[in-house]
Coordinates of C-alpha atoms and ligand atoms in Angstrom, one line a residue:
M223 CA 1.9 -10.9 0.9
C224 CA 4.8 -10.5 -1.5
G225 CA 6.9 -9.6 -4.7
I226 CA 7.8 -12.5 -7.0
V227 CA 10.2 -12.1 -10.1
G228 CA 11.6 -14.6 -12.6
C229 CA 13.1 -14.5 -15.7
I230 CA 14.3 -16.8 -18.4
G231 CA 16.7 -16.0 -21.4
K232 CA 18.2 -12.8 -19.6
N233 CA 21.8 -12.0 -19.9
K234 CA 22.4 -11.0 -16.0
G235 CA 19.4 -12.5 -15.1
R236 CA 20.6 -12.1 -11.3
E237 CA 20.8 -8.3 -12.0
Y238 CA 17.4 -8.0 -13.0
I239 CA 16.1 -10.6 -9.9
I240 CA 17.8 -8.7 -7.8
N241 CA 17.3 -4.8 -8.5
G242 CA 13.7 -6.1 -8.9
L243 CA 12.9 -7.5 -5.6
K244 CA 14.3 -4.2 -4.4
T245 CA 11.9 -2.2 -6.7
L246 CA 9.1 -4.8 -4.9
D247 CA 9.7 -4.9 -1.2
Y248 CA 7.2 -2.1 -0.9
R249 CA 5.3 -5.4 -0.7
G250 CA 7.6 -6.7 2.3
Y251 CA 11.0 -6.8 3.1
D252 CA 10.5 -9.8 6.2
S253 CA 12.7 -11.9 3.8
A254 CA 14.0 -12.7 0.5
G255 CA 15.4 -15.2 -1.9
V256 CA 16.7 -16.3 -5.4
A257 CA 17.0 -19.9 -6.9
F258 CA 18.6 -20.2 -10.0
L259 CA 18.3 -22.9 -12.7
K260 CA 21.2 -24.2 -14.8
Q261 CA 19.9 -26.9 -16.5
D262 CA 20.0 -29.9 -14.4
K263 CA 21.1 -28.0 -11.0
I264 CA 18.9 -25.8 -8.9
T265 CA 20.2 -23.1 -6.2
I266 CA 18.3 -21.4 -3.5
Y267 CA 19.6 -18.5 -1.9
K268 CA 17.5 -17.1 0.8
D269 CA 17.8 -16.1 4.3
A270 CA 15.6 -13.5 6.5
G271 CA 16.4 -9.8 5.8
S272 CA 16.8 -7.4 3.2
V273 CA 17.0 -8.1 -0.5
S274 CA 21.2 -6.3 0.0
H275 CA 21.8 -9.2 2.4
L276 CA 20.5 -11.5 0.1
N277 CA 22.8 -10.6 -2.5
S278 CA 25.6 -10.4 -0.2
L279 CA 24.7 -14.4 0.4
I280 CA 25.0 -14.9 -3.1
P281 CA 28.5 -15.6 -5.2
S282 CA 29.4 -12.9 -7.3
K283 CA 29.8 -15.3 -10.7
E284 CA 26.0 -17.3 -9.7
E285 CA 23.7 -17.1 -12.9
G286 CA 21.5 -18.8 -14.2
D287 CA 19.1 -20.0 -17.4
V288 CA 15.6 -19.6 -15.1
L289 CA 15.5 -17.5 -12.4
I290 CA 12.6 -16.7 -9.7
G291 CA 13.1 -14.5 -6.6
H292 CA 11.2 -13.4 -4.1
T293 CA 10.5 -10.6 -0.9
R294 CA 8.6 -11.6 1.5
W295 CA 5.8 -9.9 4.0
A296 CA 5.3 -13.4 6.8
T297 CA 1.6 -14.6 6.5
H298 CA 2.3 -18.1 7.1
G299 CA 5.0 -19.0 9.5
K300 CA 7.3 -16.6 11.3
P301 CA 9.6 -14.4 9.1
N302 CA 13.0 -17.0 9.3
K303 CA 15.3 -18.3 6.8
I304 CA 13.2 -21.7 6.9
N305 CA 10.2 -19.7 5.8
S306 CA 11.6 -17.7 3.3
H307 CA 10.8 -18.4 -0.4
P308 CA 11.5 -20.0 -2.8
H309 CA 10.3 -23.1 -1.3
M310 CA 11.6 -26.6 -3.1
S311 CA 9.1 -29.2 -3.3
Y312 CA 9.9 -32.7 -1.5
D313 CA 11.5 -34.4 -4.0
G314 CA 13.0 -31.6 -5.0
E315 CA 12.1 -31.5 -9.1
F316 CA 10.4 -28.1 -8.4
V317 CA 10.8 -24.7 -7.3
L318 CA 8.1 -21.9 -6.5
V319 CA 7.8 -18.0 -5.0
H320 CA 4.4 -17.4 -4.4
N321 CA 2.6 -14.3 -3.3
G322 CA -1.4 -14.9 -1.9
I323 CA -3.1 -17.1 1.0
V324 CA -4.0 -20.7 0.4
E325 CA -7.0 -21.2 1.9
R326 CA -7.4 -24.2 4.5
F327 CA -3.8 -24.9 3.6
A328 CA -3.6 -26.7 7.3
E329 CA -6.1 -29.5 5.9
H330 CA -4.3 -29.3 2.2
K331 CA -1.2 -30.2 4.2
A332 CA -2.1 -32.8 6.5
S333 CA -3.5 -34.6 3.7
L334 CA -0.2 -34.4 1.7
I335 CA 1.8 -35.4 5.1
E336 CA -0.8 -38.7 4.7
Q337 CA 0.5 -39.3 1.1
G338 CA 4.3 -39.3 2.4
V339 CA 4.9 -35.5 1.6
T340 CA 7.8 -34.2 4.2
F341 CA 7.4 -30.2 4.8
K342 CA 9.9 -28.4 6.0
S343 CA 8.4 -24.6 6.6
D344 CA 5.5 -23.6 8.0
T345 CA 4.2 -21.9 4.8
D346 CA 1.1 -22.4 3.1
S347 CA 2.9 -21.8 -0.4
E348 CA 5.0 -25.5 0.5
V349 CA 1.6 -27.3 0.1
V350 CA 1.3 -25.7 -3.6
V351 CA 4.8 -26.9 -4.7
N352 CA 4.2 -30.0 -2.6
M353 CA 1.0 -30.7 -4.3
I354 CA 2.4 -29.8 -7.8
A355 CA 5.0 -32.2 -7.3
L356 CA 2.8 -35.4 -6.4
F357 CA 0.3 -34.4 -9.3
Y358 CA 3.0 -34.5 -11.5
K359 CA 4.1 -38.2 -10.5
E360 CA 0.6 -39.0 -12.1
E361 CA 0.2 -36.9 -14.9
K362 CA 3.8 -36.5 -16.0
D363 CA 2.6 -33.4 -17.5
V364 CA 3.7 -30.0 -15.2
L365 CA 0.5 -28.2 -16.9
K366 CA -2.4 -30.6 -16.1
A367 CA -0.2 -31.2 -12.4
I368 CA -0.9 -26.8 -12.4
R369 CA -4.5 -27.3 -13.2
R370 CA -5.4 -30.3 -11.1
V371 CA -3.7 -27.8 -8.2
M372 CA -5.7 -24.9 -9.2
E373 CA -8.8 -27.1 -8.7
T374 CA -7.8 -28.5 -5.5
I375 CA -7.0 -25.2 -4.1
E376 CA -8.8 -21.8 -3.4
G377 CA -7.3 -18.7 -2.1
S378 CA -5.0 -16.4 -3.5
Y379 CA -1.7 -16.8 -6.0
A380 CA 1.0 -15.4 -8.1
I381 CA 3.1 -18.0 -8.6
S382 CA 6.2 -18.6 -10.6
L383 CA 7.8 -22.2 -10.9
I384 CA 11.0 -23.3 -12.0
H385 CA 11.0 -28.0 -13.0
R386 CA 14.5 -28.9 -12.8
G387 CA 15.7 -29.9 -16.1
E388 CA 13.1 -27.4 -18.1
N389 CA 14.1 -24.3 -19.7
R390 CA 10.4 -22.7 -18.8
L391 CA 9.2 -20.6 -16.5
Y392 CA 5.5 -21.4 -15.4
V393 CA 3.1 -19.6 -13.8
L394 CA -0.2 -19.3 -12.4
K395 CA -2.5 -16.6 -11.1
N396 CA -5.6 -15.9 -9.0
V397 CA -6.5 -12.5 -7.4
S398 CA -2.8 -11.8 -6.5
P399 CA -1.3 -9.7 -9.5
L400 CA 0.9 -11.2 -12.3
L401 CA 2.3 -9.4 -15.5
V402 CA 4.9 -10.9 -17.5
G403 CA 7.3 -8.7 -19.6
I404 CA 7.7 -10.0 -23.0
G405 CA 11.5 -9.2 -24.5
E406 CA 13.3 -9.6 -27.2
D407 CA 14.7 -13.2 -26.8
F408 CA 14.0 -13.0 -23.1
N409 CA 10.8 -12.6 -20.8
L410 CA 10.1 -11.9 -17.6
V411 CA 7.8 -12.1 -14.6
A412 CA 6.9 -9.6 -11.5
S413 CA 4.2 -8.7 -9.4
D414 CA 3.8 -5.4 -11.2
A415 CA 5.4 -3.8 -14.2
S416 CA 8.0 -1.8 -12.1
P417 CA 11.2 -4.1 -11.8
M418 CA 10.5 -5.0 -15.4
I419 CA 9.8 -1.1 -17.3
E420 CA 13.8 -1.1 -17.5
H421 CA 13.7 -3.8 -19.9
T422 CA 10.4 -3.9 -21.7
N423 CA 7.2 -2.0 -21.7
K424 CA 5.9 -4.4 -23.6
F425 CA 3.7 -6.9 -21.3
I426 CA 0.5 -9.5 -20.7
E427 CA -1.9 -9.4 -17.8
L428 CA -2.3 -12.5 -16.6
G429 CA -6.4 -13.2 -15.4
D430 CA -7.8 -14.7 -12.6
K431 CA -7.5 -18.6 -13.0
E432 CA -5.5 -18.9 -15.6
Y433 CA -2.0 -20.5 -16.2
G434 CA 0.7 -21.5 -18.5
Y435 CA 4.4 -21.0 -19.3
I436 CA 7.0 -19.2 -20.8
E437 CA 10.3 -19.6 -22.9
K438 CA 12.6 -17.5 -23.7
S439 CA 11.1 -16.6 -26.9
S440 CA 7.4 -17.7 -26.8
Y441 CA 4.9 -18.0 -23.8
K442 CA 1.4 -20.3 -23.7
I443 CA -1.4 -18.9 -21.3
Y444 CA -4.8 -21.4 -20.7
N445 CA -7.8 -20.7 -19.4
F446 CA -9.6 -22.4 -15.9
E447 CA -11.3 -25.0 -18.5
G448 CA -7.5 -25.9 -20.5
Q449 CA -8.4 -23.8 -23.5
E450 CA -5.2 -21.3 -24.9
V451 CA -6.1 -18.1 -24.0
T452 CA -4.7 -15.5 -26.5
K453 CA -3.3 -12.6 -24.9
E454 CA -3.8 -9.1 -25.2
L455 CA -0.4 -7.0 -25.2
I456 CA -0.5 -3.6 -23.1
S457 CA 2.3 -1.5 -22.9
K458 CA 2.9 0.4 -20.1
D459 CA 4.1 4.3 -19.9
I460 CA 5.8 4.2 -16.5
S461 CA 8.7 6.2 -16.2
L462 CA 11.5 4.6 -13.7
V463 CA 12.1 6.2 -11.1
K464 CA 15.5 6.3 -8.8
H465 CA 15.0 6.6 -5.5
D466 CA 17.3 9.2 -3.7
L467 CA 17.6 10.4 -0.2
N468 CA 18.9 13.8 -1.5
G469 CA 21.1 14.5 1.6
Y470 CA 18.1 13.1 3.9
D471 CA 19.0 10.5 6.5
H472 CA 15.4 8.8 6.0
Y473 CA 12.9 9.2 3.3
M474 CA 10.3 9.9 5.4
L475 CA 11.8 13.4 6.8
K476 CA 12.3 13.8 3.1
E477 CA 9.1 12.8 1.9
I478 CA 7.5 15.2 4.8
E479 CA 9.6 18.3 3.8
E480 CA 8.1 17.6 -0.2
I481 CA 4.8 18.0 1.0
P482 CA 4.8 21.9 -0.4
S483 CA 6.2 21.2 -3.8
V484 CA 4.1 17.9 -3.9
I485 CA 0.7 19.8 -3.4
T486 CA 2.4 22.6 -5.4
R487 CA 2.7 20.3 -8.2
L488 CA -0.7 18.7 -7.7
V489 CA -2.7 22.2 -8.5
N490 CA -0.6 23.1 -11.5
H491 CA -1.3 19.9 -13.0
Y492 CA -5.1 20.1 -12.5
V493 CA -5.6 23.8 -12.5
L494 CA -4.2 25.7 -16.0
D495 CA -4.6 29.0 -16.4
H496 CA -6.8 29.5 -14.0
E497 CA -9.1 26.6 -15.3
F498 CA -9.5 23.2 -14.3
N499 CA -8.2 20.6 -15.8
F500 CA -10.1 17.4 -15.4
D501 CA -12.1 15.4 -17.5
K502 CA -15.3 16.7 -18.0
D503 CA -17.2 13.2 -17.8
L504 CA -15.6 12.5 -14.6
I505 CA -16.6 15.9 -13.3
N506 CA -20.5 15.4 -15.0
K507 CA -20.4 12.6 -13.1
I508 CA -19.8 13.1 -10.2
R509 CA -22.3 16.3 -10.2
E510 CA -24.8 13.6 -11.0
S511 CA -24.4 11.4 -8.4
D512 CA -26.5 11.5 -5.2
H513 CA -24.4 9.4 -3.0
I514 CA -20.4 9.4 -2.9
I515 CA -18.7 6.2 -1.7
F516 CA -15.0 6.4 -0.6
L517 CA -13.1 3.4 0.0
G518 CA -9.9 3.1 1.7
C519 CA -7.4 1.6 4.3
G520 CA -5.2 3.2 6.9
T521 CA -4.0 6.9 5.7
S522 CA -6.2 6.6 2.8
Y523 CA -9.0 5.9 4.7
H524 CA -8.2 8.7 7.2
A525 CA -7.7 10.9 3.8
S526 CA -11.2 9.7 2.7
L527 CA -12.9 11.3 5.6
V528 CA -11.8 14.1 5.1
G529 CA -12.8 14.2 1.5
G530 CA -16.1 13.3 2.8
R531 CA -16.5 16.2 4.9
Y532 CA -15.0 18.6 1.4
F533 CA -18.0 16.6 -0.6
E534 CA -21.0 17.0 1.9
E535 CA -20.0 20.7 3.0
M536 CA -19.3 22.3 -0.2
L537 CA -21.0 20.1 -2.7
G538 CA -24.2 18.8 -0.7
I539 CA -23.2 15.6 -1.7
P540 CA -23.9 12.7 1.3
T541 CA -21.0 10.5 1.6
A542 CA -20.2 7.7 3.4
S543 CA -16.4 6.0 4.0
Y544 CA -15.7 3.0 4.9
I545 CA -12.8 0.7 5.7
A546 CA -12.3 -1.1 2.4
S547 CA -12.0 -4.8 4.3
E548 CA -15.1 -4.0 6.1
W549 CA -16.9 -3.0 3.3
A550 CA -16.0 -6.0 1.4
F551 CA -18.0 -8.1 3.9
H552 CA -21.2 -6.0 3.5
P553 CA -21.5 -3.6 0.7
M554 CA -23.5 -1.2 0.6
F555 CA -24.7 1.4 -1.9
P556 CA -26.6 3.9 -0.8
G557 CA -28.5 6.2 -3.3
K558 CA -29.7 5.7 -7.1
K559 CA -26.7 6.6 -8.7
P560 CA -23.9 5.9 -6.1
F561 CA -20.4 6.6 -7.2
I562 CA -17.4 4.9 -6.2
V563 CA -13.9 6.7 -4.9
F564 CA -11.4 4.6 -4.0
I565 CA -8.4 6.2 -2.7
S566 CA -5.1 3.9 -3.0
Q567 CA -1.5 5.2 -2.8
S568 CA 0.4 1.8 -4.3
G569 CA -3.0 1.0 -6.3
E570 CA -2.1 -2.4 -4.8
T571 CA -4.0 -2.9 -1.5
A572 CA -5.5 -6.0 -1.7
D573 CA -8.8 -5.0 0.5
L574 CA -9.6 -2.9 -2.4
I575 CA -9.0 -4.8 -4.9
H576 CA -11.5 -6.9 -3.3
C577 CA -14.2 -4.0 -3.1
L578 CA -13.5 -3.7 -6.7
N579 CA -14.1 -6.7 -8.0
I580 CA -17.7 -6.4 -5.7
V581 CA -18.2 -3.0 -7.4
K582 CA -17.8 -4.4 -11.1
Q583 CA -20.9 -6.7 -10.5
Y584 CA -23.1 -3.4 -10.8
D585 CA -22.5 -0.7 -13.8
Y586 CA -21.6 2.1 -11.3
D587 CA -18.9 4.7 -12.4
T588 CA -15.6 4.1 -10.4
L589 CA -12.7 6.9 -9.9
L590 CA -9.1 5.6 -8.1
I591 CA -7.2 8.5 -6.3
T592 CA -3.4 7.3 -6.5
N593 CA 0.0 7.9 -6.7
T594 CA 0.7 5.0 -8.7
S595 CA 0.4 4.9 -12.7
G596 CA -0.7 1.4 -13.7
S597 CA -1.8 -0.4 -10.9
T598 CA -3.9 -3.0 -10.6
L599 CA -6.9 -0.7 -9.4
E600 CA -6.0 1.6 -12.0
R601 CA -6.5 -0.9 -14.7
G602 CA -10.2 -1.7 -12.8
C603 CA -11.6 2.3 -12.2
K604 CA -13.1 3.8 -15.0
Y605 CA -11.4 7.0 -14.0
S606 CA -8.1 8.0 -12.4
L607 CA -6.2 10.8 -10.7
N608 CA -2.7 10.9 -10.4
I609 CA -1.8 12.5 -6.9
Q610 CA 1.3 13.9 -8.1
A611 CA 3.6 13.0 -5.0
G612 CA 6.2 11.3 -6.6
V613 CA 7.5 7.6 -5.6
E614 CA 6.8 7.3 -1.7
V615 CA 9.5 5.0 -0.1
S616 CA 8.8 5.3 3.6
V617 CA 6.2 2.8 4.6
A618 CA 4.6 5.4 6.6
S619 CA 2.7 7.6 4.1
T620 CA 3.5 11.2 4.5
K621 CA 3.4 13.4 1.4
A622 CA 0.7 11.2 -0.2
Y623 CA -1.6 11.3 2.3
A624 CA -1.6 15.3 2.0
A625 CA -1.4 14.8 -1.7
Q626 CA -4.7 12.7 -1.3
V627 CA -6.3 15.3 0.7
A628 CA -5.4 18.3 -1.4
M629 CA -6.4 16.1 -4.7
L630 CA -10.0 15.4 -2.9
L631 CA -10.5 19.2 -2.5
L632 CA -9.6 20.3 -5.8
V633 CA -12.4 17.4 -7.2
V634 CA -14.8 19.2 -5.2
A635 CA -13.3 22.8 -6.4
A636 CA -13.4 21.7 -9.6
V637 CA -17.3 20.3 -9.2
K638 CA -18.0 23.4 -8.0
S639 CA -16.2 25.4 -10.4
N640 CA -14.7 27.1 -7.0
I641 CA -11.2 28.1 -8.4
K642 CA -10.6 30.5 -5.4
I643 CA -10.3 27.0 -3.5
A644 CA -7.2 25.9 -5.6
H645 CA -4.9 29.4 -4.4
E646 CA -5.8 28.7 -1.0
I647 CA -4.3 25.6 -1.6
I648 CA -1.3 27.4 -2.5
N649 CA -1.6 30.4 0.0
A650 CA -1.5 28.2 2.9
L651 CA 1.8 26.2 1.9
P652 CA 4.4 28.5 3.2
I653 CA 2.7 27.8 6.6
I654 CA 4.3 24.1 6.4
K655 CA 7.3 25.9 6.0
K656 CA 7.2 27.3 9.0
I657 CA 5.8 24.3 11.2
K658 CA 9.8 22.9 10.1
E659 CA 10.8 26.0 12.3
K660 CA 9.0 24.9 15.2
Q661 CA 10.8 21.5 15.6
E662 CA 12.9 21.8 18.3
D663 CA 9.7 22.0 20.1
I664 CA 8.3 18.9 18.3
K665 CA 11.4 17.0 19.2
K666 CA 11.1 18.0 22.8
V667 CA 7.7 16.2 23.1
A668 CA 9.0 13.4 21.0
N669 CA 11.4 13.1 23.8
F670 CA 8.6 13.3 26.4
I671 CA 6.4 10.6 25.1
K672 CA 8.9 8.0 23.5
D673 CA 9.1 5.9 26.8
K674 CA 5.5 6.1 27.5
Q675 CA 3.5 2.8 27.1
S676 CA 0.4 4.5 25.7
I677 CA -0.3 8.0 24.1
F678 CA -3.8 9.8 23.3
Y679 CA -4.8 11.8 20.8
I680 CA -8.1 14.4 20.5
G681 CA -9.7 16.5 18.6
R682 CA -13.4 17.4 17.2
G683 CA -14.6 17.4 13.3
Y684 CA -11.7 17.9 10.8
D685 CA -9.5 17.9 14.4
Y686 CA -10.8 14.4 14.7
Y687 CA -9.5 12.8 11.6
L688 CA -6.1 14.4 12.2
S689 CA -6.1 12.7 15.3
L690 CA -6.3 9.6 14.0
E691 CA -3.9 9.9 10.9
A692 CA -1.4 11.6 13.8
S693 CA -2.3 8.8 16.1
L694 CA -1.4 5.9 13.3
K695 CA 1.5 7.7 11.9
L696 CA 3.0 7.4 15.6
K697 CA 2.3 3.8 16.5
E698 CA 3.2 2.3 13.5
I699 CA 6.7 3.3 13.0
S700 CA 7.5 4.3 17.2
Y701 CA 5.7 1.1 18.3
I702 CA 4.3 3.4 21.3
H703 CA 0.3 2.1 22.2
S704 CA -1.5 5.1 20.5
E705 CA -5.2 6.1 19.9
A706 CA -7.4 8.5 18.9
I707 CA -10.3 10.3 20.4
A708 CA -13.1 12.4 19.1
G709 CA -13.2 15.3 22.4
G710 CA -16.9 14.4 22.7
E711 CA -16.1 10.9 23.0
L712 CA -13.6 10.5 26.1
K713 CA -15.9 10.7 28.6
H714 CA -18.0 7.4 27.4
G715 CA -15.1 5.6 28.3
P716 CA -11.3 6.4 27.2
I717 CA -10.9 8.4 30.7
A718 CA -10.7 6.0 32.3
L719 CA -7.0 5.6 30.7
I720 CA -5.8 8.8 31.9
E721 CA -3.7 8.8 34.8
N722 CA -0.5 10.6 35.9
D723 CA 1.7 11.8 33.3
T724 CA -0.6 10.0 29.9
P725 CA 0.7 12.1 27.1
V726 CA -2.6 13.6 25.6
I727 CA -2.0 15.8 22.1
V728 CA -4.9 17.8 21.3
F729 CA -5.3 19.6 18.3
I730 CA -7.2 23.0 17.8
T731 CA -7.4 24.5 14.8
D732 CA -11.4 25.1 14.0
H733 CA -13.0 27.3 15.7
M734 CA -16.9 25.3 16.1
T735 CA -14.9 23.0 18.3
A736 CA -12.3 25.0 20.1
N737 CA -13.9 25.9 23.5
S738 CA -15.2 22.3 23.8
M739 CA -11.4 21.0 23.1
R740 CA -10.6 23.2 26.0
G741 CA -13.1 21.8 28.1
N742 CA -11.8 18.0 27.4
I743 CA -8.0 19.5 28.1
E744 CA -8.8 20.6 31.7
E745 CA -11.2 16.8 31.6
V746 CA -7.7 15.1 31.0
K747 CA -5.5 17.6 33.0
S748 CA -7.6 17.1 36.4
R749 CA -7.0 13.5 35.8
G750 CA -3.4 14.2 35.4
A751 CA -2.8 14.0 31.6
K752 CA 0.3 15.6 30.3
V753 CA -1.0 18.2 27.6
F754 CA 0.4 19.3 24.2
V755 CA -1.9 21.8 22.4
I756 CA -1.1 22.4 18.9
S757 CA -3.5 25.5 18.0
T758 CA -3.4 28.1 15.5
R759 CA -2.8 31.6 16.5
E760 CA -6.2 32.6 16.7
L761 CA -7.4 29.9 18.9
S762 CA -4.4 29.4 20.9
K763 CA -3.2 30.1 24.6
E764 CA -0.3 31.3 26.0
S765 CA 0.3 27.4 27.3
D766 CA 0.0 25.8 23.8
T767 CA 2.9 23.6 22.8
I768 CA 2.9 24.9 18.6
V769 CA 1.3 27.7 17.6
I770 CA 0.6 27.3 13.9
D771 CA -0.5 31.1 11.5
P772 CA -3.9 31.1 10.4
Y773 CA -5.2 29.5 7.4
P774 CA -8.5 28.3 5.9
N775 CA -10.1 25.6 8.6
F776 CA -10.9 23.0 6.2
L777 CA -6.9 22.5 5.4
S778 CA -5.9 21.4 8.6
S779 CA -5.6 18.4 6.9
I780 CA -2.5 19.5 4.9
I781 CA -0.8 21.9 7.0
V782 CA -1.1 20.4 10.6
S783 CA -0.5 17.0 9.6
T784 CA 3.0 17.7 9.0
A785 CA 3.1 18.5 12.6
A786 CA 2.3 15.1 13.6
F787 CA 4.4 13.4 11.1
Y788 CA 7.4 15.3 12.4
L789 CA 6.4 14.2 16.3
A790 CA 6.1 10.4 14.9
Y791 CA 9.7 10.7 13.1
Y792 CA 11.3 12.3 15.7
T793 CA 9.7 9.7 18.6
S794 CA 11.1 6.6 16.1
L795 CA 14.5 8.0 15.2
S796 CA 14.9 8.8 19.2
K797 CA 14.1 4.8 20.1
G798 CA 16.3 3.6 17.5
Y799 CA 14.2 2.5 15.0
D800 CA 13.9 1.9 11.3
V801 CA 12.0 4.6 10.7
D802 CA 11.6 3.5 6.8
K803 CA 10.8 0.3 7.6
P804 CA 9.0 -0.4 10.6
R805 CA 8.8 -3.6 12.1
N806 CA 5.7 -6.2 10.7
L807 CA 4.6 -3.5 8.1
A808 CA 5.0 -3.5 4.3
K809 CA 4.5 -0.3 1.9
S810 CA 1.9 -1.9 0.1
V811 CA -0.8 -4.7 1.7
T812 CA -1.1 -7.1 -1.3
V813 CA -3.1 -9.5 1.1
E814 CA -6.7 -9.7 2.3
Ligands
LIG440 C1 0.3 4.5 6.3 O1 1.5 5.0 7.0 C2 0.3 3.1 6.2 N1 1.6 2.5 6.0 C3 -1.2 2.2 5.4 O2 -2.0 2.7 6.5 C4 -1.5 2.8 4.0 O3 -2.0 3.8 4.4 C5 -2.4 1.5 3.5 O4 -2.1 0.2 3.9 C6 -3.1 1.8 2.5 O5 -2.1 1.8 1.5 P1 -2.5 2.3 0.1 O6 -2.6 3.7 -0.1 O7 -1.4 2.2 -0.8 O8 -4.0 1.6 -0.4

């Protein structure tokens, strides 16, 4: 799960590669590397750590005619220097960068070792470069060698390859995305358009099992059968967004505090002059459907749970929300006219792309709810709605979550032709600003939980969905084991985990479930739990930790989530962790 870049014929190619890798580090930041080809000489720089660290290793005058670069999220082999890309073939003739996973790589590796190939790393990618080198010895033609590799291996790959002494950049692709950027006397390669957009807005997109080569003013792409394919030029209207902390210490804090302005922008985008501004065809398709299927991962899946509730309660349309990676192995299309909604901040999540490929075999309508224009999922879905959150840098999703939920609510409001809901969203936003004023109380909770082994979040209904998201946020950046439990499920098992001083965070924002939740509090307290209650004023008790002003109950996930985000943020901060780039994670999960 990685980002790859490449360039040929580009002045200041190194600058493109380094900036491009910085743009792509949402796909992984375990290690980074670059290879320079200058005539017959290939020089590789790589190491564990960030792209800035990589840049500091490269002598200032280093340049090349053909360059490839990589930012890695480790799948096979530890995140160390040896396993970092680029990888060179055993004979030193080929170097590649790879995003994806080669299936049954251990078998291939064993067979290559039998044929005398030596390996340096534990990666599946090194298998590919060695296989190419070996086939090349027989074929004496790089394209033929590549094709034989594609016939031999299975799995996902976006690969950019250089061959000693050849002024060419070879490419091959299956499942993982790969774009070629077409310039004037130079050409580029990258996992997505963002690193290239500063240099060109003309692209070709490689299809699955396509391969070819790129020179500085031309390119040739072939299909799996070896026939040359004419690629359609696409142009992308993506504006370049510069990341800026704007005086904040961390992107996460900045992004939490952007939530009110993001939601305002979202509502203003989809509501013009008190009228909904949606594609009418989309709204009609939803009205006509008899079942909505939501697919998402992580935070986006949690947003889909809230969305499902909106569709069922407010529109009476049955829904099912699935974790994408689960659904992919057991695809279900309930109803006669299902409508499929993909939710993905990045639009590049591999599990969702897998689901989309399944859905494409049928004739069902698809909608993507996303924060990223021009993504792989956007290209594949019939409809797309942008959540207008602006780039989200922190790996922990905050403003995108709030905006996804608000987007789903606006869609429901539009289908219902109920403009009042849009006004209710806007009217509730000042409450988020008041939660900010309670940061000192939140810090005290963070201080209590920071050294605990385990923590529980409990709630029912909307508050349960909130608990799921709050718990994910805490664990991903503070590394504290955390679980979300539906209040009613406690005594069916999880309560066995409660002991003296176990922290339990309770959300009480729904009058329907408030009494039951108060009952749950007594149950955990009597087993020694240290309870922190986050409640709305009309349902609050004096002992509650954070009391929030009233708002329409269905907005909990947008409003109260901010309190949970602050708690995760301050807990991670107090432990001295890298809040924005937590260990083992990547902003976008681009392998299954
Ligand atoms: C949330 O904080 C996460 N880092 C993660 O769960 C994320 O929401 C998930 O990987 C889905 O990403 P997507 O929305 O880009 O598809």
